[in-house]
Amino acid sequence: MIKVLEVIRQGHVGGGESHLLDLVMGFDTDLISPVVLSFTSGKMIDALRACGVKCYVIPTEKPFDMKVLNALKKLICDENIRLIHAHGSRAASNVLLLAGMLHIPLVYTVHGWSFHQDQPWLIRKLRAVSEKIICNRSKKVICVSANNKVSGEKEFGLKHAVVIENGINVRRFNPLLPFRDVRPELGIPPDDFIIGFIGRVTLQKAPLVFVESIALAHALDSRIKGLMVGEGEMDGEVAWYINDRHWGDIIYKVPFRSDIPEVLASINVFCLPSLWEGFSISLLEAMSMGKPLVVTPTDGTREVIKDRYNGLIVDYNNPNDLANRYYELLHDEPLRKKLGAAARLFVESRFDSCRVSKKVTDIYTGLFSH
């Protein structure tokens, strides 16, 4: 049995965290014994502990934080960790040095590169260099989309990388299940046409673009309103933006929730207006629930969404286009049904989370087979 330390930046339930939750729960416990480390607490940690998974929280919000090295070293030694799997660059940066010092193999999963085209040149370059260092010192790099792998190869000559697309629990995210109606507790009238935004409220997810698109769409048809589910560093800015424009009656905003299938069942359209993505778990969950989608063409999204076949694609930072697509979907029920059915069928046939756990287990065991 291989004892693996699964490391992630935060303990809230976002896309990468949902991926880790399903990954850990899908391991064959005769082969893999997972221990989870997060640098913040949250509902993902609570959920894993409730399932009997040993979890630790070592608080820090900084990359390459030397102040946590002693606590990390004690954890690794006390638990007799044989392999470290870091999910995301922030998590990897804080275990990279110790993995080398203790001669413990490091696996790195890229949930979208930390560099992207919208950044100032110097910041983008520094982040690319950071990613290169992490990848070069990892025994294996897992990219959650083929486009991420190509981007790494072009940017800094990424090697020894494999593509393992994210997966979800398609049995839990099944539109045929009898879900509880959460609209009453959220204060949403039954006749509202709800556009859902589910994820971290960060620059990456373009939450202000979403908010503005809802206001524009509501002006076209007063039935169109938005539901934002999540938390993040832009919470205050988003709240101020909504209050300053008096949009509180057309945008419902709630923190992270654990009942995401019920939330998805309550919305009419799912929107993912991100500026960059590796491979969005929230997107797959919405697809699995048979929801029509309005999305931007990020790396992972372009691999699963074909415009007007299983979703609608709009350009980045374009609230007007988003609003027009919501309006179109409201007034075209056959299109909604067509997109939703195609999305569900696509996910069901290709993205079961059990497949991900098996492929990651093969990587772990392969590192100790020689």
Coordinates of C-alpha atoms in Angstrom, one line a residue:
M1 CA 0.0 0.0 0.0
I2 CA 1.2 3.5 -0.9
K3 CA 0.6 6.3 1.6
V4 CA 0.0 9.5 -0.4
L5 CA -0.2 13.1 0.7
E6 CA -2.8 14.8 -1.4
V7 CA -2.1 18.6 -1.2
I8 CA -4.4 21.4 -2.2
R9 CA -4.6 25.2 -1.7
Q10 CA -7.9 25.5 0.0
G11 CA -10.5 23.4 1.8
H12 CA -13.6 25.0 0.3
V13 CA -15.6 23.0 -2.3
G14 CA -14.6 24.5 -5.6
G15 CA -13.7 22.8 -8.9
G16 CA -10.3 21.5 -8.0
E17 CA -11.6 20.6 -4.5
S18 CA -14.5 18.6 -5.9
H19 CA -12.0 16.8 -8.2
L20 CA -9.9 15.9 -5.2
L21 CA -12.9 14.7 -3.2
D22 CA -14.1 12.4 -5.9
L23 CA -10.5 11.2 -6.6
V24 CA -9.8 10.3 -3.0
M25 CA -13.2 8.6 -2.5
G26 CA -12.5 6.5 -5.7
F27 CA -9.2 5.0 -4.6
D28 CA -8.9 1.3 -4.0
T29 CA -7.9 1.3 -0.3
D30 CA -5.9 -1.9 -0.7
L31 CA -3.5 0.0 -3.0
I32 CA -3.7 3.7 -1.9
S33 CA -3.9 5.2 1.6
P34 CA -4.6 8.9 1.1
V35 CA -3.9 11.7 3.6
V36 CA -5.2 15.2 2.6
L37 CA -3.5 18.5 3.4
S38 CA -5.1 21.8 2.7
F39 CA -3.8 25.3 3.5
T40 CA -7.2 26.5 4.5
S41 CA -10.1 24.8 6.2
G42 CA -13.5 24.3 4.5
K43 CA -16.4 22.1 3.6
M44 CA -14.2 19.7 1.5
I45 CA -12.2 18.9 4.6
D46 CA -15.3 18.4 6.6
A47 CA -16.7 16.1 4.0
L48 CA -13.5 14.0 3.7
R49 CA -13.3 13.7 7.5
A50 CA -16.9 12.5 7.7
C51 CA -15.9 9.8 5.3
G52 CA -13.0 8.7 7.4
V53 CA -10.2 10.3 5.4
K54 CA -7.4 11.7 7.6
C55 CA -7.0 15.5 6.9
Y56 CA -4.7 18.2 8.0
V57 CA -4.9 22.0 7.7
I58 CA -1.7 24.1 7.9
P59 CA -2.8 27.7 7.4
T60 CA -1.1 29.9 4.8
E61 CA -2.2 31.9 1.8
K62 CA 1.3 32.4 0.4
P63 CA 3.2 30.5 -2.3
F64 CA 6.7 29.2 -1.4
D65 CA 6.0 29.9 2.3
M66 CA 9.1 28.9 4.2
K67 CA 7.3 29.4 7.5
V68 CA 5.3 26.2 7.1
L69 CA 8.2 24.0 6.3
N70 CA 8.6 22.6 9.8
A71 CA 5.0 21.8 10.2
L72 CA 5.0 20.1 6.7
K73 CA 8.1 18.1 7.5
K74 CA 6.6 16.9 10.8
L75 CA 3.4 15.8 9.0
I76 CA 5.2 14.0 6.3
C77 CA 7.5 12.2 8.7
D78 CA 4.7 11.4 11.3
E79 CA 2.5 9.9 8.6
N80 CA 5.3 8.1 6.8
I81 CA 4.3 9.6 3.5
R82 CA 5.8 7.9 0.5
L83 CA 4.5 10.1 -2.3
I84 CA 3.2 13.7 -2.5
H85 CA 0.5 14.7 -5.1
A86 CA 0.0 18.5 -5.4
H87 CA -3.1 19.9 -6.9
G88 CA -2.4 23.3 -8.4
S89 CA 0.6 25.6 -8.4
R90 CA 0.0 27.2 -5.0
A91 CA -0.1 23.8 -3.3
A92 CA 2.9 22.5 -5.3
S93 CA 5.0 25.6 -4.4
N94 CA 4.8 24.9 -0.7
V95 CA 5.7 21.2 -0.9
L96 CA 8.3 21.3 -3.7
L97 CA 11.4 22.0 -1.5
L98 CA 10.5 19.3 1.1
A99 CA 9.8 16.7 -1.5
G100 CA 13.3 17.2 -2.8
M101 CA 15.0 17.3 0.6
L102 CA 13.2 14.1 1.8
H103 CA 13.6 12.3 -1.6
I104 CA 9.8 11.8 -1.9
P105 CA 8.4 11.6 -5.4
L106 CA 6.1 14.5 -6.4
V107 CA 3.2 14.3 -8.7
Y108 CA 1.8 17.6 -9.9
T109 CA -1.7 18.1 -11.3
V110 CA -2.2 21.2 -13.4
H111 CA -5.8 22.5 -12.9
G112 CA -5.1 25.3 -15.4
W113 CA -1.8 27.1 -15.6
S114 CA -1.2 30.1 -13.3
F115 CA 0.0 32.1 -16.4
H116 CA -2.4 33.4 -19.1
Q117 CA -2.6 35.9 -21.9
D118 CA -4.4 38.6 -19.9
Q119 CA -1.6 39.1 -17.4
P120 CA 1.1 41.8 -17.7
W121 CA 4.2 40.5 -19.5
L122 CA 6.4 40.3 -16.4
I123 CA 3.9 38.6 -14.2
R124 CA 3.1 36.1 -16.9
K125 CA 6.8 35.4 -17.4
L126 CA 7.5 34.9 -13.7
R127 CA 4.5 32.6 -13.3
A128 CA 5.6 30.6 -16.3
V129 CA 9.1 30.2 -14.8
S130 CA 7.5 29.1 -11.5
E131 CA 5.4 26.5 -13.3
K132 CA 8.5 25.3 -15.2
I133 CA 10.4 24.8 -11.9
I134 CA 7.5 22.8 -10.4
C135 CA 7.1 20.6 -13.5
N136 CA 10.8 19.9 -13.8
R137 CA 11.0 18.8 -10.2
S138 CA 8.0 16.6 -10.4
K139 CA 8.2 12.9 -11.3
K140 CA 5.0 13.1 -13.2
V141 CA 2.8 16.0 -14.4
I142 CA -0.9 15.5 -14.9
C143 CA -2.8 17.9 -17.2
V144 CA -6.5 17.9 -16.9
S145 CA -6.9 19.0 -20.5
A146 CA -5.0 18.4 -23.7
N147 CA -4.8 22.1 -24.4
N148 CA -3.1 22.6 -21.0
K149 CA -0.4 20.1 -22.1
V150 CA 0.1 21.8 -25.4
S151 CA 0.3 25.2 -23.7
G152 CA 3.0 23.9 -21.3
E153 CA 5.0 22.4 -24.2
K154 CA 4.9 25.7 -26.1
E155 CA 5.6 27.9 -23.1
F156 CA 8.5 26.1 -21.5
G157 CA 9.1 22.7 -23.1
L158 CA 6.9 20.7 -20.7
K159 CA 8.0 17.0 -20.6
H160 CA 6.8 13.8 -18.8
A161 CA 3.2 15.0 -18.8
V162 CA 0.1 13.0 -19.3
V163 CA -3.5 14.0 -19.8
I164 CA -6.2 12.7 -17.4
E165 CA -9.4 14.7 -17.9
N166 CA -11.4 15.5 -14.8
G167 CA -14.3 13.4 -14.0
I168 CA -17.4 13.6 -11.8
N169 CA -19.9 11.4 -10.1
V170 CA -22.5 11.0 -12.8
R171 CA -24.7 9.0 -10.5
R172 CA -25.0 11.9 -8.1
F173 CA -25.4 14.5 -10.9
N174 CA -28.3 12.9 -12.6
P175 CA -31.2 15.0 -13.8
L176 CA -33.6 12.1 -13.4
L177 CA -33.2 12.0 -9.6
P178 CA -36.0 13.6 -7.4
F179 CA -34.2 16.7 -6.2
R180 CA -35.4 18.9 -3.4
D181 CA -36.6 22.4 -4.7
V182 CA -34.2 24.9 -3.2
R183 CA -35.7 28.0 -4.8
P184 CA -38.0 28.8 -1.8
E185 CA -35.2 28.9 0.7
L186 CA -33.1 31.1 -1.7
G187 CA -36.1 33.4 -2.1
I188 CA -36.3 32.7 -5.9
P189 CA -39.8 32.9 -7.4
P190 CA -40.8 29.9 -9.5
D191 CA -41.3 31.9 -12.7
D192 CA -37.8 33.5 -12.7
F193 CA -35.5 32.3 -15.5
I194 CA -32.3 31.7 -13.5
I195 CA -28.8 31.9 -14.9
G196 CA -26.4 30.1 -12.5
F197 CA -22.8 31.0 -11.7
I198 CA -21.2 28.3 -9.4
G199 CA -17.6 28.6 -8.4
R200 CA -14.9 30.7 -6.7
V201 CA -15.5 34.4 -6.8
T202 CA -12.1 35.3 -8.2
L203 CA -10.7 37.2 -11.2
Q204 CA -10.3 34.0 -13.1
K205 CA -14.0 33.4 -13.1
A206 CA -14.9 37.0 -14.3
P207 CA -17.7 37.5 -11.7
L208 CA -18.3 41.2 -12.6
V209 CA -18.8 40.3 -16.2
F210 CA -21.4 37.8 -15.1
V211 CA -23.1 40.4 -12.9
E212 CA -23.2 42.9 -15.7
S213 CA -24.5 40.4 -18.2
I214 CA -27.5 39.6 -15.9
A215 CA -28.4 43.3 -15.6
L216 CA -28.3 43.6 -19.4
A217 CA -30.4 40.4 -19.9
H218 CA -32.9 41.5 -17.3
A219 CA -33.4 44.7 -19.2
L220 CA -34.3 42.6 -22.3
D221 CA -36.7 40.3 -20.3
S222 CA -37.5 40.9 -16.6
R223 CA -37.8 37.2 -16.0
I224 CA -34.0 36.7 -16.4
K225 CA -32.1 36.8 -13.1
G226 CA -28.8 35.5 -11.8
L227 CA -27.8 33.1 -9.0
M228 CA -24.2 33.3 -7.8
V229 CA -23.0 30.4 -5.6
G230 CA -19.5 30.6 -4.1
E231 CA -16.9 32.7 -2.3
G232 CA -13.5 34.2 -3.0
E233 CA -11.2 37.2 -2.8
M234 CA -13.6 39.3 -5.0
D235 CA -16.6 38.8 -2.7
G236 CA -16.4 42.4 -1.3
E237 CA -16.0 43.9 -4.7
V238 CA -18.9 41.9 -6.2
A239 CA -21.1 42.8 -3.3
W240 CA -20.3 46.5 -3.7
Y241 CA -20.8 46.4 -7.4
I242 CA -24.3 44.9 -7.0
N243 CA -25.3 47.2 -4.2
D244 CA -23.9 50.3 -5.9
R245 CA -26.1 49.6 -9.0
H246 CA -29.1 48.5 -7.0
W247 CA -29.1 45.1 -8.6
G248 CA -29.8 43.1 -5.4
D249 CA -33.3 42.2 -6.5
I250 CA -32.1 40.6 -9.8
I251 CA -28.9 38.7 -8.6
Y252 CA -29.2 36.2 -5.8
K253 CA -25.8 35.5 -4.1
V254 CA -25.1 32.8 -1.6
P255 CA -21.9 31.2 -0.2
F256 CA -20.5 27.8 -1.1
R257 CA -23.1 25.0 -0.6
S258 CA -22.7 21.3 -0.4
D259 CA -26.0 20.5 -2.3
I260 CA -24.8 21.5 -5.7
P261 CA -27.0 18.9 -7.6
E262 CA -30.0 20.5 -6.0
V263 CA -28.8 24.0 -6.9
L264 CA -28.2 23.0 -10.5
A265 CA -31.6 21.4 -10.7
S266 CA -33.1 24.8 -9.6
I267 CA -31.4 26.9 -12.4
N268 CA -32.4 27.2 -16.1
V269 CA -29.0 27.9 -17.6
F270 CA -25.4 27.5 -16.4
C271 CA -22.8 30.2 -17.2
L272 CA -19.0 29.9 -17.1
P273 CA -17.5 33.2 -18.2
S274 CA -14.0 32.4 -17.1
L275 CA -10.8 34.1 -18.5
W276 CA -8.9 30.9 -18.1
E277 CA -9.6 27.3 -17.0
G278 CA -7.8 24.0 -16.9
F279 CA -10.9 21.7 -17.0
S280 CA -13.9 23.0 -15.0
I281 CA -15.5 20.5 -12.7
S282 CA -18.5 22.9 -12.3
L283 CA -18.9 22.8 -16.1
L284 CA -19.0 18.9 -16.1
E285 CA -21.5 18.9 -13.2
A286 CA -23.8 21.2 -15.1
M287 CA -23.5 19.2 -18.2
S288 CA -24.2 16.0 -16.3
M289 CA -27.4 17.6 -15.0
G290 CA -28.5 18.3 -18.6
K291 CA -28.3 22.1 -18.3
P292 CA -27.9 24.4 -21.4
L293 CA -24.5 26.2 -21.1
V294 CA -23.1 29.6 -22.0
V295 CA -19.4 29.6 -21.8
T296 CA -16.1 31.2 -22.9
P297 CA -13.6 29.3 -25.0
T298 CA -11.0 28.5 -22.3
D299 CA -8.5 25.6 -22.8
G300 CA -10.5 22.8 -21.2
T301 CA -13.9 24.1 -22.2
R302 CA -13.0 24.1 -25.9
E303 CA -12.3 20.4 -25.6
V304 CA -15.8 19.5 -24.5
I305 CA -18.1 22.2 -25.8
K306 CA -19.1 22.5 -29.4
D307 CA -21.0 25.7 -30.2
R308 CA -24.7 25.1 -30.6
Y309 CA -24.3 21.3 -30.2
N310 CA -23.9 20.9 -26.5
G311 CA -23.5 24.6 -25.4
L312 CA -23.2 28.2 -26.5
I313 CA -19.7 29.8 -26.7
V314 CA -19.2 33.5 -26.4
D315 CA -16.0 35.6 -26.4
Y316 CA -14.2 36.7 -23.2
N317 CA -15.3 39.8 -21.3
N318 CA -18.4 40.3 -23.4
P319 CA -21.5 40.8 -21.1
N320 CA -23.6 41.8 -24.1
D321 CA -23.1 38.5 -25.9
L322 CA -23.8 36.6 -22.7
A323 CA -27.0 38.5 -22.2
N324 CA -28.1 37.9 -25.7
R325 CA -27.5 34.1 -25.3
Y326 CA -29.6 34.0 -22.1
Y327 CA -32.4 35.8 -23.9
E328 CA -32.1 33.4 -26.8
L329 CA -32.3 30.4 -24.6
L330 CA -35.3 31.8 -22.6
H331 CA -37.3 32.1 -25.9
D332 CA -36.1 28.9 -27.5
E333 CA -37.2 25.9 -25.5
P334 CA -36.2 23.3 -28.2
L335 CA -32.7 24.7 -28.2
R336 CA -32.5 24.4 -24.4
K337 CA -33.6 20.8 -24.5
K338 CA -31.3 19.9 -27.4
L339 CA -28.2 21.5 -25.7
G340 CA -28.9 20.0 -22.3
A341 CA -29.5 16.5 -23.7
A342 CA -26.3 16.5 -25.7
A343 CA -24.3 17.8 -22.7
R344 CA -25.6 15.0 -20.4
L345 CA -24.9 12.3 -23.0
F346 CA -21.4 13.6 -23.6
V347 CA -20.4 13.6 -19.9
E348 CA -22.1 10.3 -19.1
S349 CA -20.1 8.5 -21.8
R350 CA -16.7 10.0 -21.0
F351 CA -16.2 11.7 -17.6
D352 CA -17.0 9.2 -14.8
S353 CA -14.8 10.0 -11.8
C354 CA -14.0 6.3 -11.2
R355 CA -12.0 6.4 -14.4
V356 CA -9.8 9.2 -13.0
S357 CA -9.1 7.4 -9.7
K358 CA -8.0 4.3 -11.6
K359 CA -5.7 6.2 -13.9
V360 CA -4.1 8.2 -11.1
T361 CA -3.6 5.0 -9.1
D362 CA -1.7 3.6 -12.1
I363 CA 0.6 6.6 -12.0
Y364 CA 1.3 6.2 -8.3
T365 CA 2.0 2.5 -8.6
G366 CA 4.1 3.0 -11.7
L367 CA 6.5 5.3 -9.8
F368 CA 7.3 2.4 -7.3
S369 CA 7.4 -0.5 -9.8
H370 CA 11.0 -0.1 -10.8

